[in-house]
Amino acid sequence: LRGRLEDEAHTALSHYCSPHHQTSPLHPVIGLLERAAGFAADDPAATRLDKLEALLALSSNDVSVVAPLLAALLSLETGARYPPLDMSPHRQKERTLEVLVDQVLGLAAHQPVLALYEDVHWADPTSLELLDLLIDRVQGAPVLVLITFRPEFAPSWTCYAHATALSLSRLSRRQGAAMVARLSGGKALPPAVLDQIVAKTDGVPLFVEELTRAVLETNLLRDEGDHYALAGPLPPMAIPATLQESLLARLDRLAPAREVAQTAAAIGREFSYELLAIAAALPESELHAALDDLVDSGLVFRRGTPPQATYSFKHALVQDAAYATLVRAKRQRLHARIATALEQHFPETVQGQPELLAHHYTEAGLAEPAIDDWLRAGQAEIARSATAEAITQLTKGLDLIPALPDDAPRWRRELELQIALGVALMAAKGWAAPEVGRANARARDLCERLGETSRLFPVLYGKWVFHVVRAELEAGRIVGEDLLCRAQAQNDAAAETIGNRIVGTTELLRGELMAARAHLERTLALYDPTAHGSLAFLFAQDPSVAGLSVLSWGLFALGYPEQAQARSEEALSGAKELSHRNTLGYALLYGCILSQLRQNHDEAGDRANALIALAAEQDSPHFLGAGIIIRGWTLGEAGDLRAGIAQIRDGLSMWQATGAGFLVPYFRSLFAEIHVRSGAVNEGLDLVTEALHRVEETGERWFEAELHRMTGELMLRLPNADASGAEARFGHAAATARQQGAKLWELRAATRLARLWREQDRCAEARDLLTPVYSQFTEGFATPDLQAARAILREITARSEPTTDPKYQ
């Protein structure tokens, strides 16, 4: 099938995913590019760049634009040929994926393209992300993407109309017999042999092929010209019963080549002649002969000519069979030799794929260098926004820690791994995930044991995030103030920027709005884009964007709606420029909630949809839950009450499933609002009551005044309206807001109480209540809140005398 397809397609792109180094992002694609460009092992960087440019010129891409991106992917130094890439790691990753797909489409504009991906069940997350993008964009192009994977793999692209799934069942007896006949060159095998092959292979094509070759290579058969005959009685155990036995039997018969196959299997499914020659330490003639035997047997494929040749095992099971014949001591020696060879002779590989070196050191039983390389690999993936890969690699490093002596060097290695793991887990699983708490708690213990004050800042930050997102605000306040005090004592501007940002956020959630504003504005004053631009990769979000986002809420509640909107827009703009996915998610989360607070339904919907799309891309249930809640509110406000209630319920479940407890009172108020719109006033009142109980439990008071005001609103909507109870609630809401300095919440409560008093003909009291509150405002007169207050004041004053104050006109 592959041969026929390649005959039809003038350009064929083919690679497989390896089960042994599947955590390396885009590893199969890197190998594909290197092969397509014709890289030789001894090519200098300039020659490799020339070959890469020649490959890129085959498509319609602008070489000067795409070459630097793919050179970075291939770990090629560009020198002065191209300017440095001026983009964040996350944006660089996104653009690289786009460029790789553009390359395929550019080739397809000139001639048909076949893209073959094998064993995708072993693919790394970033390669799967590339495949998703490719499948989405090839619609209508002369491109056939053929993908093979095991049944347990669940692809995401089956929903596309242009994607077709084919389930490959086992071969029938007739098909198995036909395959045997082709492998034997059309010469019939004795019926007893054919029956055993067909029965034992059970319709598995690879087993049919290997078992047939194994039988043909033995002395069981005699070639009679047009058929094979038994050379003697067929022994009972002559034909292997399993694929593993068949492969081992074939390797055993290769004798001298078997040791070369074992060494190659330790390197990986794909291996270069140059690395194999160093690791095998055989005379060149013997190595050539062994490789020729392996290629002639069909167990190994060759591309190119030695010493520039690269080889690959026919199937991962062939590699596994060769590797399984190694005793443990020899296996460890082999991996140690391979690791040494990589470090001494392949610095580009070591630099670009530290996880490869880590793998070999791990298998060699050399824990210290393995841990160091797993750390380097994990940190590199965090910088590339490949958090899933980072978590895998850092965890592998931590698994090796118990093998080291229980001393300071071991603690230091574990500390670095735990700090990096905490950052990756926050981005991948949500800020309040239990794994985040465990990583940061362990890191803090290690910092205190080592006396590492400088490494303590990201650890304290992670601990603060964990507590605050779980609505453990008092614990979060203590940790945040500890970080800020340490930063100030050490005169560390970067840490002080972070400290002010997290203390300001905690104060806002606790309802201390003026203190929050002071800390957040201090964050913005301290922030230096050049010096602090990389803090997002150590502290999960950029402190400037995060500070602006939280400050927008504070300014809104304090009575500055125009400044709040400006800060929110500034945060979103800054996040997009940074192209740091977690920072953008943070800005969108706070941005869509601000839009809801401002009662801007269209803006809230747009921002919520953007947050949902981003969360789906990065598999972030934390951001996804919040986005769905706000989108549910917009649907309910637009009249689709059933969908609105369902989405808020689902989003709130997602949010809390991550361990998040903060913002729950606010989210429940939105749930109540849509319930009331559907006529379920009692259910709405129960939700607001639950929210107020939650406020008392956690101390999250930034929205407390609004919850009291809503309670009063719902009391008036009950079948037996409780006007006196509602009046008390409105008064309590206004008093709570006044105590916090939350002028906008106070205005809402005063406006609602003034309306009630006006209905009770208590106009003088209403005017005396609302006028001083409204007079405090200096901006935002076009907002719904101030317009509502002005309308009430007009009605009240019209009953007495016209006003000349332009604020009321």
mmCIF file of N, CA, C and O in Angstrom, residues 461 464 480 483-484 487-488 492-508 514-533 535-536 539 541-552 567 570-571 578 583 586:
data_model
loop_
_atom_site.group_PDB
_atom_site.id
_atom_site.type_symbol
_atom_site.label_atom_id
_atom_site.label_comp_id
_atom_site.label_asym_id
_atom_site.label_seq_id
_atom_site.Cartn_x
_atom_site.Cartn_y
_atom_site.Cartn_z
ATOM 1 N N TYR A 461 6.019 31.469 46.144
ATOM 2 C CA TYR A 461 4.980 31.874 45.196
ATOM 3 C C TYR A 461 4.031 30.701 44.914
ATOM 4 O O TYR A 461 2.800 30.853 44.936
ATOM 5 N N TRP A 464 1.816 30.165 47.795
ATOM 6 C CA TRP A 464 0.776 31.200 47.852
ATOM 7 C C TRP A 464 -0.348 30.883 46.861
ATOM 8 O O TRP A 464 -1.532 30.942 47.210
ATOM 9 N N GLY A 480 2.317 35.192 51.295
ATOM 10 C CA GLY A 480 2.597 36.337 50.444
ATOM 11 C C GLY A 480 3.398 37.410 51.157
ATOM 12 O O GLY A 480 4.357 37.973 50.597
ATOM 13 N N LEU A 483 6.999 36.308 51.568
ATOM 14 C CA LEU A 483 7.780 36.501 50.336
ATOM 15 C C LEU A 483 8.168 37.962 50.150
ATOM 16 O O LEU A 483 9.323 38.290 49.849
ATOM 17 N N LEU A 484 7.197 38.872 50.343
ATOM 18 C CA LEU A 484 7.466 40.290 50.143
ATOM 19 C C LEU A 484 8.506 40.801 51.144
ATOM 20 O O LEU A 484 9.424 41.550 50.769
ATOM 21 N N ALA A 487 11.922 39.625 50.105
ATOM 22 C CA ALA A 487 12.381 40.339 48.909
ATOM 23 C C ALA A 487 12.883 41.732 49.273
ATOM 24 O O ALA A 487 13.923 42.190 48.769
ATOM 25 N N GLN A 488 12.142 42.422 50.117
ATOM 26 C CA GLN A 488 12.560 43.760 50.532
ATOM 27 C C GLN A 488 13.843 43.718 51.347
ATOM 28 O O GLN A 488 14.729 44.562 51.172
ATOM 29 N N ASP A 492 15.734 42.652 46.449
ATOM 30 C CA ASP A 492 15.563 41.916 45.189
ATOM 31 C C ASP A 492 14.345 42.492 44.459
ATOM 32 O O ASP A 492 13.194 42.214 44.822
ATOM 33 N N ALA A 493 14.598 43.298 43.422
ATOM 34 C CA ALA A 493 13.507 44.002 42.737
ATOM 35 C C ALA A 493 12.546 43.037 42.063
ATOM 36 O O ALA A 493 11.325 43.249 42.075
ATOM 37 N N ALA A 494 13.076 41.970 41.449
ATOM 38 C CA ALA A 494 12.201 41.012 40.767
ATOM 39 C C ALA A 494 11.273 40.333 41.771
ATOM 40 O O ALA A 494 10.057 40.237 41.554
ATOM 41 N N ALA A 495 11.846 39.874 42.878
ATOM 42 C CA ALA A 495 11.022 39.209 43.888
ATOM 43 C C ALA A 495 10.049 40.180 44.540
ATOM 44 O O ALA A 495 8.917 39.814 44.885
ATOM 45 N N GLU A 496 10.473 41.442 44.705
ATOM 46 C CA GLU A 496 9.568 42.435 45.285
ATOM 47 C C GLU A 496 8.396 42.718 44.344
ATOM 48 O O GLU A 496 7.264 42.950 44.782
ATOM 49 N N THR A 497 8.661 42.686 43.036
ATOM 50 C CA THR A 497 7.584 42.840 42.053
ATOM 51 C C THR A 497 6.556 41.726 42.221
ATOM 52 O O THR A 497 5.345 41.975 42.257
ATOM 53 N N ILE A 498 7.045 40.508 42.331
ATOM 54 C CA ILE A 498 6.159 39.361 42.535
ATOM 55 C C ILE A 498 5.444 39.478 43.878
ATOM 56 O O ILE A 498 4.238 39.238 43.985
ATOM 57 N N GLY A 499 6.195 39.862 44.924
ATOM 58 C CA GLY A 499 5.609 39.955 46.260
ATOM 59 C C GLY A 499 4.469 40.942 46.334
ATOM 60 O O GLY A 499 3.415 40.660 46.919
ATOM 61 N N ASN A 500 4.651 42.127 45.761
ATOM 62 C CA ASN A 500 3.573 43.111 45.757
ATOM 63 C C ASN A 500 2.372 42.619 44.968
ATOM 64 O O ASN A 500 1.223 42.861 45.356
ATOM 65 N N ARG A 501 2.643 41.937 43.872
ATOM 66 C CA ARG A 501 1.535 41.435 43.058
ATOM 67 C C ARG A 501 0.698 40.421 43.838
ATOM 68 O O ARG A 501 -0.536 40.481 43.845
ATOM 69 N N ILE A 502 1.341 39.481 44.554
ATOM 70 C CA ILE A 502 0.558 38.443 45.226
ATOM 71 C C ILE A 502 -0.089 38.965 46.508
ATOM 72 O O ILE A 502 -1.219 38.579 46.835
ATOM 73 N N VAL A 503 0.593 39.862 47.210
ATOM 74 C CA VAL A 503 -0.037 40.460 48.400
ATOM 75 C C VAL A 503 -1.231 41.307 47.973
ATOM 76 O O VAL A 503 -2.304 41.269 48.599
ATOM 77 N N GLY A 504 -1.071 42.067 46.879
ATOM 78 C CA GLY A 504 -2.184 42.877 46.378
ATOM 79 C C GLY A 504 -3.372 42.024 45.971
ATOM 80 O O GLY A 504 -4.534 42.382 46.232
ATOM 81 N N THR A 505 -3.108 40.896 45.333
ATOM 82 C CA THR A 505 -4.202 39.997 44.930
ATOM 83 C C THR A 505 -4.933 39.438 46.147
ATOM 84 O O THR A 505 -6.167 39.393 46.181
ATOM 85 N N THR A 506 -4.163 39.021 47.148
ATOM 86 C CA THR A 506 -4.794 38.490 48.360
ATOM 87 C C THR A 506 -5.644 39.553 49.044
ATOM 88 O O THR A 506 -6.773 39.275 49.486
ATOM 89 N N GLU A 507 -5.108 40.772 49.132
ATOM 90 C CA GLU A 507 -5.855 41.846 49.787
ATOM 91 C C GLU A 507 -7.145 42.152 49.040
ATOM 92 O O GLU A 507 -8.182 42.407 49.646
ATOM 93 N N LEU A 508 -7.093 42.130 47.721
ATOM 94 C CA LEU A 508 -8.323 42.382 46.964
ATOM 95 C C LEU A 508 -9.377 41.321 47.282
ATOM 96 O O LEU A 508 -10.535 41.644 47.545
ATOM 97 N N MET A 514 -8.220 49.250 49.121
ATOM 98 C CA MET A 514 -7.224 50.318 49.061
ATOM 99 C C MET A 514 -5.810 49.742 49.214
ATOM 100 O O MET A 514 -4.881 50.143 48.505
ATOM 101 N N ALA A 515 -5.657 48.815 50.153
ATOM 102 C CA ALA A 515 -4.347 48.170 50.320
ATOM 103 C C ALA A 515 -3.975 47.399 49.064
ATOM 104 O O ALA A 515 -2.810 47.410 48.631
ATOM 105 N N ALA A 516 -4.949 46.724 48.463
ATOM 106 C CA ALA A 516 -4.700 45.975 47.234
ATOM 107 C C ALA A 516 -4.215 46.904 46.132
ATOM 108 O O ALA A 516 -3.238 46.606 45.427
ATOM 109 N N ARG A 517 -4.884 48.037 45.991
ATOM 110 C CA ARG A 517 -4.502 48.982 44.938
ATOM 111 C C ARG A 517 -3.061 49.462 45.133
ATOM 112 O O ARG A 517 -2.291 49.533 44.167
ATOM 113 N N ALA A 518 -2.680 49.757 46.355
ATOM 114 C CA ALA A 518 -1.328 50.257 46.622
ATOM 115 C C ALA A 518 -0.284 49.212 46.235
ATOM 116 O O ALA A 518 0.735 49.533 45.596
ATOM 117 N N HIS A 519 -0.509 47.958 46.610
ATOM 118 C CA HIS A 519 0.462 46.910 46.285
ATOM 119 C C HIS A 519 0.523 46.654 44.776
ATOM 120 O O HIS A 519 1.609 46.472 44.216
ATOM 121 N N LEU A 520 -0.613 46.629 44.127
ATOM 122 C CA LEU A 520 -0.637 46.336 42.692
ATOM 123 C C LEU A 520 0.000 47.465 41.892
ATOM 124 O O LEU A 520 0.706 47.218 40.895
ATOM 125 N N GLU A 521 -0.240 48.698 42.296
ATOM 126 C CA GLU A 521 0.402 49.809 41.599
ATOM 127 C C GLU A 521 1.909 49.824 41.863
ATOM 128 O O GLU A 521 2.696 50.233 41.008
ATOM 129 N N ARG A 522 2.323 49.341 43.039
ATOM 130 C CA ARG A 522 3.750 49.202 43.314
ATOM 131 C C ARG A 522 4.366 48.148 42.393
ATOM 132 O O ARG A 522 5.487 48.295 41.912
ATOM 133 N N THR A 523 3.627 47.076 42.124
ATOM 134 C CA THR A 523 4.079 46.053 41.177
ATOM 135 C C THR A 523 4.378 46.670 39.817
ATOM 136 O O THR A 523 5.433 46.433 39.223
ATOM 137 N N LEU A 524 3.440 47.478 39.333
ATOM 138 C CA LEU A 524 3.598 48.081 38.012
ATOM 139 C C LEU A 524 4.755 49.076 38.000
ATOM 140 O O LEU A 524 5.468 49.202 36.999
ATOM 141 N N ALA A 525 4.961 49.777 39.102
ATOM 142 C CA ALA A 525 6.064 50.742 39.177
ATOM 143 C C ALA A 525 7.417 50.034 39.183
ATOM 144 O O ALA A 525 8.390 50.535 38.601
ATOM 145 N N LEU A 526 7.500 48.875 39.821
ATOM 146 C CA LEU A 526 8.761 48.139 39.908
ATOM 147 C C LEU A 526 9.076 47.365 38.636
ATOM 148 O O LEU A 526 10.239 47.073 38.351
ATOM 149 N N TYR A 527 8.066 47.014 37.872
ATOM 150 C CA TYR A 527 8.249 46.099 36.739
ATOM 151 C C TYR A 527 9.118 46.720 35.649
ATOM 152 O O TYR A 527 8.849 47.812 35.161
ATOM 153 N N ASP A 528 10.149 45.989 35.259
ATOM 154 C CA ASP A 528 11.050 46.387 34.170
ATOM 155 C C ASP A 528 10.911 45.343 33.069
ATOM 156 O O ASP A 528 11.315 44.187 33.255
ATOM 157 N N PRO A 529 10.342 45.692 31.915
ATOM 158 C CA PRO A 529 10.102 44.684 30.867
ATOM 159 C C PRO A 529 11.367 43.925 30.467
ATOM 160 O O PRO A 529 11.313 42.726 30.197
ATOM 161 N N THR A 530 12.498 44.619 30.433
ATOM 162 C CA THR A 530 13.739 43.956 30.027
ATOM 163 C C THR A 530 14.226 42.990 31.094
ATOM 164 O O THR A 530 14.570 41.836 30.820
ATOM 165 N N ALA A 531 14.249 43.452 32.338
ATOM 166 C CA ALA A 531 14.785 42.628 33.427
ATOM 167 C C ALA A 531 13.804 41.564 33.897
ATOM 168 O O ALA A 531 14.216 40.498 34.367
ATOM 169 N N HIS A 532 12.496 41.829 33.777
ATOM 170 C CA HIS A 532 11.503 40.954 34.379
ATOM 171 C C HIS A 532 10.643 40.217 33.352
ATOM 172 O O HIS A 532 9.678 39.550 33.724
ATOM 173 N N GLY A 533 10.985 40.348 32.076
ATOM 174 C CA GLY A 533 10.164 39.730 31.038
ATOM 175 C C GLY A 533 10.126 38.216 31.107
ATOM 176 O O GLY A 533 9.194 37.583 30.606
ATOM 177 N N LEU A 535 10.073 36.451 33.943
ATOM 178 C CA LEU A 535 9.517 35.977 35.211
ATOM 179 C C LEU A 535 8.287 35.084 35.011
ATOM 180 O O LEU A 535 7.980 34.254 35.873
ATOM 181 N N ALA A 536 7.599 35.255 33.887
ATOM 182 C CA ALA A 536 6.406 34.432 33.634
ATOM 183 C C ALA A 536 6.742 32.953 33.625
ATOM 184 O O ALA A 536 5.910 32.116 34.001
ATOM 185 N N PHE A 539 7.270 32.075 37.440
ATOM 186 C CA PHE A 539 6.159 32.343 38.349
ATOM 187 C C PHE A 539 4.799 32.174 37.682
ATOM 188 O O PHE A 539 3.817 32.760 38.126
ATOM 189 N N GLN A 541 2.853 33.329 35.620
ATOM 190 C CA GLN A 541 2.285 34.449 34.860
ATOM 191 C C GLN A 541 3.233 35.637 34.924
ATOM 192 O O GLN A 541 4.002 35.790 35.877
ATOM 193 N N ASP A 542 3.131 36.483 33.911
ATOM 194 C CA ASP A 542 3.892 37.726 33.926
ATOM 195 C C ASP A 542 3.329 38.631 35.024
ATOM 196 O O ASP A 542 2.108 38.867 35.079
ATOM 197 N N PRO A 543 4.168 39.161 35.926
ATOM 198 C CA PRO A 543 3.642 39.941 37.056
ATOM 199 C C PRO A 543 2.967 41.240 36.640
ATOM 200 O O PRO A 543 2.028 41.681 37.304
ATOM 201 N N SER A 544 3.423 41.845 35.547
ATOM 202 C CA SER A 544 2.784 43.083 35.106
ATOM 203 C C SER A 544 1.367 42.821 34.611
ATOM 204 O O SER A 544 0.415 43.513 34.999
ATOM 205 N N VAL A 545 1.214 41.822 33.738
ATOM 206 C CA VAL A 545 -0.116 41.487 33.216
ATOM 207 C C VAL A 545 -1.036 41.056 34.357
ATOM 208 O O VAL A 545 -2.202 41.466 34.426
ATOM 209 N N ALA A 546 -0.511 40.221 35.266
ATOM 210 C CA ALA A 546 -1.330 39.769 36.390
ATOM 211 C C ALA A 546 -1.725 40.940 37.285
ATOM 212 O O ALA A 546 -2.875 41.042 37.729
ATOM 213 N N GLY A 547 -0.770 41.849 37.537
ATOM 214 C CA GLY A 547 -1.075 43.013 38.365
ATOM 215 C C GLY A 547 -2.142 43.898 37.734
ATOM 216 O O GLY A 547 -3.066 44.361 38.418
ATOM 217 N N LEU A 548 -2.019 44.131 36.432
ATOM 218 C CA LEU A 548 -3.024 44.942 35.724
ATOM 219 C C LEU A 548 -4.403 44.282 35.779
ATOM 220 O O LEU A 548 -5.426 44.957 35.960
ATOM 221 N N SER A 549 -4.420 42.962 35.614
ATOM 222 C CA SER A 549 -5.694 42.232 35.595
ATOM 223 C C SER A 549 -6.414 42.349 36.927
ATOM 224 O O SER A 549 -7.617 42.647 36.978
ATOM 225 N N VAL A 550 -5.693 42.115 38.017
ATOM 226 C CA VAL A 550 -6.318 42.191 39.338
ATOM 227 C C VAL A 550 -6.670 43.638 39.680
ATOM 228 O O VAL A 550 -7.736 43.917 40.247
ATOM 229 N N LEU A 551 -5.791 44.554 39.312
ATOM 230 C CA LEU A 551 -6.045 45.966 39.582
ATOM 231 C C LEU A 551 -7.322 46.438 38.897
ATOM 232 O O LEU A 551 -8.041 47.298 39.438
ATOM 233 N N SER A 552 -7.632 45.880 37.737
ATOM 234 C CA SER A 552 -8.853 46.298 37.028
ATOM 235 C C SER A 552 -10.093 46.023 37.882
ATOM 236 O O SER A 552 -11.019 46.829 37.924
ATOM 237 N N ARG A 567 -7.164 49.385 32.238
ATOM 238 C CA ARG A 567 -6.167 48.453 32.784
ATOM 239 C C ARG A 567 -6.390 47.044 32.237
ATOM 240 O O ARG A 567 -5.439 46.311 31.946
ATOM 241 N N GLU A 570 -5.131 46.905 28.745
ATOM 242 C CA GLU A 570 -3.669 46.926 28.781
ATOM 243 C C GLU A 570 -3.124 45.534 29.126
ATOM 244 O O GLU A 570 -2.127 45.082 28.557
ATOM 245 N N ALA A 571 -3.776 44.859 30.054
ATOM 246 C CA ALA A 571 -3.349 43.513 30.440
ATOM 247 C C ALA A 571 -3.484 42.544 29.275
ATOM 248 O O ALA A 571 -2.566 41.760 28.989
ATOM 249 N N LEU A 578 3.330 39.122 24.797
ATOM 250 C CA LEU A 578 4.235 38.149 25.417
ATOM 251 C C LEU A 578 4.086 36.771 24.787
ATOM 252 O O LEU A 578 5.029 36.000 24.723
ATOM 253 N N THR A 583 -0.165 33.266 30.877
ATOM 254 C CA THR A 583 -0.409 34.686 31.154
ATOM 255 C C THR A 583 -1.637 35.179 30.406
ATOM 256 O O THR A 583 -2.462 35.918 30.958
ATOM 257 N N TYR A 586 -4.722 33.980 32.139
ATOM 258 C CA TYR A 586 -4.979 34.763 33.348
ATOM 259 C C TYR A 586 -5.648 36.090 32.997
ATOM 260 O O TYR A 586 -6.636 36.501 33.639
#
